[in-house]
PDB file of C-alpha atoms in Angstrom:
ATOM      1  CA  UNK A   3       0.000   0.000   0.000  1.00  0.00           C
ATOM      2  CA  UNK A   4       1.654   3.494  -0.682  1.00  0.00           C
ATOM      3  CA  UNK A   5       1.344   6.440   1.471  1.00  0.00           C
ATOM      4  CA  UNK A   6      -1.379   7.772  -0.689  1.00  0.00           C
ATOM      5  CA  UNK A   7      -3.385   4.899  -0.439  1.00  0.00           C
ATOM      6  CA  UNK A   8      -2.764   4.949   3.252  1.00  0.00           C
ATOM      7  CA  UNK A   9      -3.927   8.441   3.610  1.00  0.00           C
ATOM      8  CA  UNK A  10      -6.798   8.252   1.234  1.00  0.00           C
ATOM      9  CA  UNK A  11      -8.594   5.087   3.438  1.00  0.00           C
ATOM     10  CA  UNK A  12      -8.073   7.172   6.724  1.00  0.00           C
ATOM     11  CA  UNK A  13      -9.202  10.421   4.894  1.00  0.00           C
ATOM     12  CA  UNK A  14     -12.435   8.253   3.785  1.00  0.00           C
ATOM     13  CA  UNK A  15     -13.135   7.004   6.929  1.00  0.00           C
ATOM     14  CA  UNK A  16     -12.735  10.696   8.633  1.00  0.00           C
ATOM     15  CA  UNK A  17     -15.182  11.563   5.858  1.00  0.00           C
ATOM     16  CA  UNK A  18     -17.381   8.784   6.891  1.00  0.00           C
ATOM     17  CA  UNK A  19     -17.027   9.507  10.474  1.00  0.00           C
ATOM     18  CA  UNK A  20     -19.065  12.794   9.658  1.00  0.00           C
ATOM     19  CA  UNK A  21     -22.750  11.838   9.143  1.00  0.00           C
ATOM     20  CA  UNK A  22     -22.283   9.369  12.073  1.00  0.00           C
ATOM     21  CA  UNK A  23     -21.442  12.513  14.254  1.00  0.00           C
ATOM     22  CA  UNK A  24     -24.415  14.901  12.572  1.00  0.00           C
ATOM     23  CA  UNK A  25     -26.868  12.051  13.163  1.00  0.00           C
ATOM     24  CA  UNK A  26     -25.466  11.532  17.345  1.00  0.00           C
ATOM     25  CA  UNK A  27     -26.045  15.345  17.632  1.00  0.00           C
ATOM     26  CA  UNK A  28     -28.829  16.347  15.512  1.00  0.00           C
ATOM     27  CA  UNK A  29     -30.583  13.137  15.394  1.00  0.00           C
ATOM     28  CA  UNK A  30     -30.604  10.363  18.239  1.00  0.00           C
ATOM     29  CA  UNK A  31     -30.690  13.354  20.683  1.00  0.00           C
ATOM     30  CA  UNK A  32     -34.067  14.374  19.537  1.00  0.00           C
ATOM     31  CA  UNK A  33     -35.127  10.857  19.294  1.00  0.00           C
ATOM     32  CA  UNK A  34     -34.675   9.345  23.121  1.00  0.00           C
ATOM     33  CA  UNK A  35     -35.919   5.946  24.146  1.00  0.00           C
ATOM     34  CA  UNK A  36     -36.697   5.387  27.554  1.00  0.00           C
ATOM     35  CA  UNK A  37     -35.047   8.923  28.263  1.00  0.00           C
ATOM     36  CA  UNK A  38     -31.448   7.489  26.898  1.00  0.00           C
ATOM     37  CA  UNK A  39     -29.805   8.689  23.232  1.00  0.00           C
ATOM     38  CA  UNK A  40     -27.164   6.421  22.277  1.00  0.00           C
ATOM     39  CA  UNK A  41     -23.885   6.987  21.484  1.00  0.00           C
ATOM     40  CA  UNK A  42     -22.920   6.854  18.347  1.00  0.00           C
ATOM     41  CA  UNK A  43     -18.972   7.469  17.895  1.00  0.00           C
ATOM     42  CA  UNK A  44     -17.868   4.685  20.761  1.00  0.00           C
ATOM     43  CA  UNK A  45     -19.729   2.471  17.844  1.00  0.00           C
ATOM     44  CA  UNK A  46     -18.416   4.033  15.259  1.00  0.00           C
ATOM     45  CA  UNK A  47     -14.657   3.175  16.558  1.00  0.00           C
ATOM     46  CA  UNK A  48     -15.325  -0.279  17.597  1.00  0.00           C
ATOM     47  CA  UNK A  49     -16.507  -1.101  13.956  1.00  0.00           C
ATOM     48  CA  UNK A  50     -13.829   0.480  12.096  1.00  0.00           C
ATOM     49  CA  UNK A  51     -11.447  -1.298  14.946  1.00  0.00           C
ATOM     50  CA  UNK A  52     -13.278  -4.500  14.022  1.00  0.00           C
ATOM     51  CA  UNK A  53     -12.408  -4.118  10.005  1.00  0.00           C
ATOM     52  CA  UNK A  54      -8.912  -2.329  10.061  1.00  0.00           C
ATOM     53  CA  UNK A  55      -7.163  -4.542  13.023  1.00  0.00           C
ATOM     54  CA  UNK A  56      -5.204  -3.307  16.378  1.00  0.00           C
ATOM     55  CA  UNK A  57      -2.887  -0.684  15.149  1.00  0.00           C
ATOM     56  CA  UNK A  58      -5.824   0.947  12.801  1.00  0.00           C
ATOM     57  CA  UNK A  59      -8.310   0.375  15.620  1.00  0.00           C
ATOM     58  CA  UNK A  60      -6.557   1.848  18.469  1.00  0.00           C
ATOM     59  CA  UNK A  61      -5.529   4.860  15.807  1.00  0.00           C
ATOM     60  CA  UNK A  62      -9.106   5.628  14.931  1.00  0.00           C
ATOM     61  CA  UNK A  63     -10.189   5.042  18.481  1.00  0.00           C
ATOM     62  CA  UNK A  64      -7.763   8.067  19.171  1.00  0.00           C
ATOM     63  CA  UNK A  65      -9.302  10.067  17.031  1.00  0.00           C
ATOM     64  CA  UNK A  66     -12.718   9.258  17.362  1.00  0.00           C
ATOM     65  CA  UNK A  67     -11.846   9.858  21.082  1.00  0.00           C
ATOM     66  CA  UNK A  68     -10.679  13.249  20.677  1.00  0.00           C
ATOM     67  CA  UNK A  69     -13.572  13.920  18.911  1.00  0.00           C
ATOM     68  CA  UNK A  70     -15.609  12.306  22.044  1.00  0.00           C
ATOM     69  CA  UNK A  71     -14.240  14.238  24.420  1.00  0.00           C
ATOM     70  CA  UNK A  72     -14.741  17.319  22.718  1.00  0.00           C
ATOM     71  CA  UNK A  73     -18.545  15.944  22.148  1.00  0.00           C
ATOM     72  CA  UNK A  74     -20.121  14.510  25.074  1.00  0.00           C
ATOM     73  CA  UNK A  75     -20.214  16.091  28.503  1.00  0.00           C
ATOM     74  CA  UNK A  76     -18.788  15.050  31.712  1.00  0.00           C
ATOM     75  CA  UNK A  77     -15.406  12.882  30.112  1.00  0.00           C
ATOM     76  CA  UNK A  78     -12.786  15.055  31.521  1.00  0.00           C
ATOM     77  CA  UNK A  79     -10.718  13.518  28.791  1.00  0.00           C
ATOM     78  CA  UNK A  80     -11.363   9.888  29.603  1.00  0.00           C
ATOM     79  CA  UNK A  81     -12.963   8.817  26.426  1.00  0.00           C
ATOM     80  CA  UNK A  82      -9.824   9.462  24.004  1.00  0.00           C
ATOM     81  CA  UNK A  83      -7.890   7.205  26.430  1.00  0.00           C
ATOM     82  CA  UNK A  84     -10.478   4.545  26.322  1.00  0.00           C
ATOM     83  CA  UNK A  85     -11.669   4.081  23.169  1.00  0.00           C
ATOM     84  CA  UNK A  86      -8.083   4.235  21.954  1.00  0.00           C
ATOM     85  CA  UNK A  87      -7.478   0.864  24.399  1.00  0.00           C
ATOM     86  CA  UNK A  88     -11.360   0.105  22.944  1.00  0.00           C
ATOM     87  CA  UNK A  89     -10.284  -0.084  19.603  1.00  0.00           C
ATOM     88  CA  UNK A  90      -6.857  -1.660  20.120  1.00  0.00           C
ATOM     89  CA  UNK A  91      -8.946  -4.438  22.215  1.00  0.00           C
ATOM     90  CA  UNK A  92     -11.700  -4.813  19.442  1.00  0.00           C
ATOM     91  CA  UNK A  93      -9.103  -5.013  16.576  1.00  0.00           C
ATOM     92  CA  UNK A  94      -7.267  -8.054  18.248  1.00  0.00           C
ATOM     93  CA  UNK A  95     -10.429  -9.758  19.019  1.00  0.00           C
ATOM     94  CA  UNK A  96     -11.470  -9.690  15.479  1.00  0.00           C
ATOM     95  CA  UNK A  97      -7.814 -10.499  14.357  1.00  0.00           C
ATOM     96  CA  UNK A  98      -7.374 -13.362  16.646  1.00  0.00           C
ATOM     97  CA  UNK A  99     -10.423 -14.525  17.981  1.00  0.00           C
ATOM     98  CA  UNK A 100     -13.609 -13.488  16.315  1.00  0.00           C
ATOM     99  CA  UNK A 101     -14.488 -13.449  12.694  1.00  0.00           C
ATOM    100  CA  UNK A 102     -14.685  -9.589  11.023  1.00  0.00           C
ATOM    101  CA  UNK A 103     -18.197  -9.984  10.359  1.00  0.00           C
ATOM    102  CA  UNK A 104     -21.370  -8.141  12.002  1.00  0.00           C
ATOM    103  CA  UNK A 105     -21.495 -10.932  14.561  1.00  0.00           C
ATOM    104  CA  UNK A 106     -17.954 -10.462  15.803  1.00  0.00           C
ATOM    105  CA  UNK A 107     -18.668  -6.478  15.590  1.00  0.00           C
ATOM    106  CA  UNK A 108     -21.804  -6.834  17.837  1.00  0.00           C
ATOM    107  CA  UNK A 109     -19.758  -9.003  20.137  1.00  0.00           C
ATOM    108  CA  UNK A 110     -16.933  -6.558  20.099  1.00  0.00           C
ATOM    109  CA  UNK A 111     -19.537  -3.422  20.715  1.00  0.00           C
ATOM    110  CA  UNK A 112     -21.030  -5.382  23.545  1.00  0.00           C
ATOM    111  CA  UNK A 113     -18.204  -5.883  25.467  1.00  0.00           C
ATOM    112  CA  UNK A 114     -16.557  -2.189  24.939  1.00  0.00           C
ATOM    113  CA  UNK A 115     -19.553  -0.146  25.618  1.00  0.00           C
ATOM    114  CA  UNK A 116     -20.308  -2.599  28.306  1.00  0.00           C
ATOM    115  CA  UNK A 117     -17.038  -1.642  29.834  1.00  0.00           C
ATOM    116  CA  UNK A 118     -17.671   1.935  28.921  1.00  0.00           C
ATOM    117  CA  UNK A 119     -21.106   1.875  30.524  1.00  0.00           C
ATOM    118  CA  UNK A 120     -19.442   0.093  34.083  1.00  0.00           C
ATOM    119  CA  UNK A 121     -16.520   2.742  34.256  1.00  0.00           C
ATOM    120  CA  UNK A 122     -19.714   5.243  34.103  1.00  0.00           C
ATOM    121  CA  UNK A 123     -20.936   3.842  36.697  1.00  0.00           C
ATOM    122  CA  UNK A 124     -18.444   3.338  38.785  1.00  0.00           C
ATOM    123  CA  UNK A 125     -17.427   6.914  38.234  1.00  0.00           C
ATOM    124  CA  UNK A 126     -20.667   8.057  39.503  1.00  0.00           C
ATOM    125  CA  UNK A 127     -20.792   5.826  42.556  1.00  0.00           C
ATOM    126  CA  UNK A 128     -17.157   7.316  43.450  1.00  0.00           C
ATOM    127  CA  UNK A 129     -17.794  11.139  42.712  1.00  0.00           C
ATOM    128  CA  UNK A 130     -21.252  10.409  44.336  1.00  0.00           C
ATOM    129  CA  UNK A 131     -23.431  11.707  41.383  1.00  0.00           C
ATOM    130  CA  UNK A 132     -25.972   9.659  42.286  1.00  0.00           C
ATOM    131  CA  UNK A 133     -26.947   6.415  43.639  1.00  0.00           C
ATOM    132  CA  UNK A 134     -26.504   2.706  41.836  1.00  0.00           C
ATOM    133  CA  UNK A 135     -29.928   2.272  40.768  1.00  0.00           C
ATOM    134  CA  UNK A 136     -30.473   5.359  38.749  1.00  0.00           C
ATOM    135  CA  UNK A 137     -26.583   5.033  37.280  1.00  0.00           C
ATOM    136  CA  UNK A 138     -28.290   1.838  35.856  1.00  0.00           C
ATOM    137  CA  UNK A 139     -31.118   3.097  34.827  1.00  0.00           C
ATOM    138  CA  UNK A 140     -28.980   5.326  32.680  1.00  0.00           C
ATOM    139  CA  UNK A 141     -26.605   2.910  31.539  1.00  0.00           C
ATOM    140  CA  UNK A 142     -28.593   0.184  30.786  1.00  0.00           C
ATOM    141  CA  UNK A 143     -31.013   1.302  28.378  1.00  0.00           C
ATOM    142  CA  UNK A 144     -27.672   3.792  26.773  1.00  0.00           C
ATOM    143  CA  UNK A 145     -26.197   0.355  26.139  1.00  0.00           C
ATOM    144  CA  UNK A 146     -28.500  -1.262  24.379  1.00  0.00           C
ATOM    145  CA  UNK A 147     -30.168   1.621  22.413  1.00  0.00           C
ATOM    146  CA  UNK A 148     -26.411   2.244  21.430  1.00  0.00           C
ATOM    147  CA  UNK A 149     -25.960  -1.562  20.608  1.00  0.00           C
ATOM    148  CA  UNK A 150     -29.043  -1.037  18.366  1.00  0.00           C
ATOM    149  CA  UNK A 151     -27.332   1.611  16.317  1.00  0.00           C
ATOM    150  CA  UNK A 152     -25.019  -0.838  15.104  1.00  0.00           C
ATOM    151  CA  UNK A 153     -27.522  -2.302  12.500  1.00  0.00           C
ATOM    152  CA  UNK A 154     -26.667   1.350  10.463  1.00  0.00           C
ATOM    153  CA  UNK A 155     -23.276   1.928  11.437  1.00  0.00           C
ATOM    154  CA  UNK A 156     -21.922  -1.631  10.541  1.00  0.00           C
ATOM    155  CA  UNK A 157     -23.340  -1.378   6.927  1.00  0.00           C
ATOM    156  CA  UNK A 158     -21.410   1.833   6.310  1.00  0.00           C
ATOM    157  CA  UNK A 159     -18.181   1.382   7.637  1.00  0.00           C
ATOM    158  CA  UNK A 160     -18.301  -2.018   5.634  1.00  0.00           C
ATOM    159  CA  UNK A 161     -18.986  -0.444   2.623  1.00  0.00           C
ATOM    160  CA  UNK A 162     -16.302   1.966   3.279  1.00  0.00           C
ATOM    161  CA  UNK A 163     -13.754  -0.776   3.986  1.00  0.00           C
ATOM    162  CA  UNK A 164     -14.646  -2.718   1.318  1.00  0.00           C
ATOM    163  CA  UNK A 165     -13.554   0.339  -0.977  1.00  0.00           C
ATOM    164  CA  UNK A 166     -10.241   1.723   0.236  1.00  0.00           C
ATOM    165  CA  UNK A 167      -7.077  -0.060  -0.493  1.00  0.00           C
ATOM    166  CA  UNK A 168      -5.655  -3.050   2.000  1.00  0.00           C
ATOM    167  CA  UNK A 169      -2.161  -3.408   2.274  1.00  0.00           C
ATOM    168  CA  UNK A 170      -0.712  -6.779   0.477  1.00  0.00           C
ATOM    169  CA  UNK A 171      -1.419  -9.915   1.738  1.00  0.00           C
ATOM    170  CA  UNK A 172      -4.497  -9.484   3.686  1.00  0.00           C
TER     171      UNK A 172
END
């Protein structure tokens, strides 16, 4: 793969990235289920994590969390950390343990905003935001609402990766 092919597949999935974020802030945030919105770009990392691998995965996780941080309230920073470990997790699950398919992406979302949702949690137990069961009743329903989301942002990351170049031999 040359540089410019390099560049031109993270360019396209930057350019990809940008709907995803219009529809998390102008969409899902108007359109609450059981008082939750999901969130869209902790998806949005895992899945490209899923398709490019560890190093591409903990990359884009970087940037996505950046992007995170800068987007949803209350991180203090804690989301560019964690979905770059998110994405460096989900890219060696799906290169040496699961299969890069939607099942192995749902498996892979799952688990990461599952830990996302318990370091939430936890957070709010230990600044004393609020009590267990209404951390839950947050969390829960953010989870799988965001879980949900998947069935749109799988599709289009997949066509995306099925487009840009791939370095030789995979």
């Amino acid at each position: 793969m040359t540089r410019q092919d390099f560049i031109l597949k993270w360019l396209f999935y930057a350019l990809a990235l940008l709907p995803v974020w219009w529809l998390d802030l102008y969409v899902f945030n108007r359109l609450p289920v059981f008082g939750v919105s999901p969130r869209l770009l902790p998806v949005a990392a895992i899945t490209v994590a899923v398709m490019e691998g560890t190093v591409g995965g903990a990359g884009f996780g970087l940037a996505v969390g950046i992007l995170c941080d800068a987007v949803y309230y209350g991180t203090w920073g804690g989301m560019t950390l964690g979905l770059c470990l998110l994405g460096w997790g989900a890219g060696a699950a799906a290169k040496y343990v699961l299969r890069r398919n939607f099942g192995g992406c749902l498996l892979c979302a799952a688990a990461g905003l599952s830990l996302l949702a318990l370091f939430h949690v936890v957070s709010g137990l230990f600044t004393g935001l609020a009590p267990l069961y209404p951390l839950l009743r947050v969390a829960v329903p953010e989870l799988l609402y965001s879980l949900c989301t998947l069935c749109l942002l799988y599709p289009w990351f997949s066509w995306i990766y099925r487009r840009v170049p791939k370095p030789v031999g995979l």
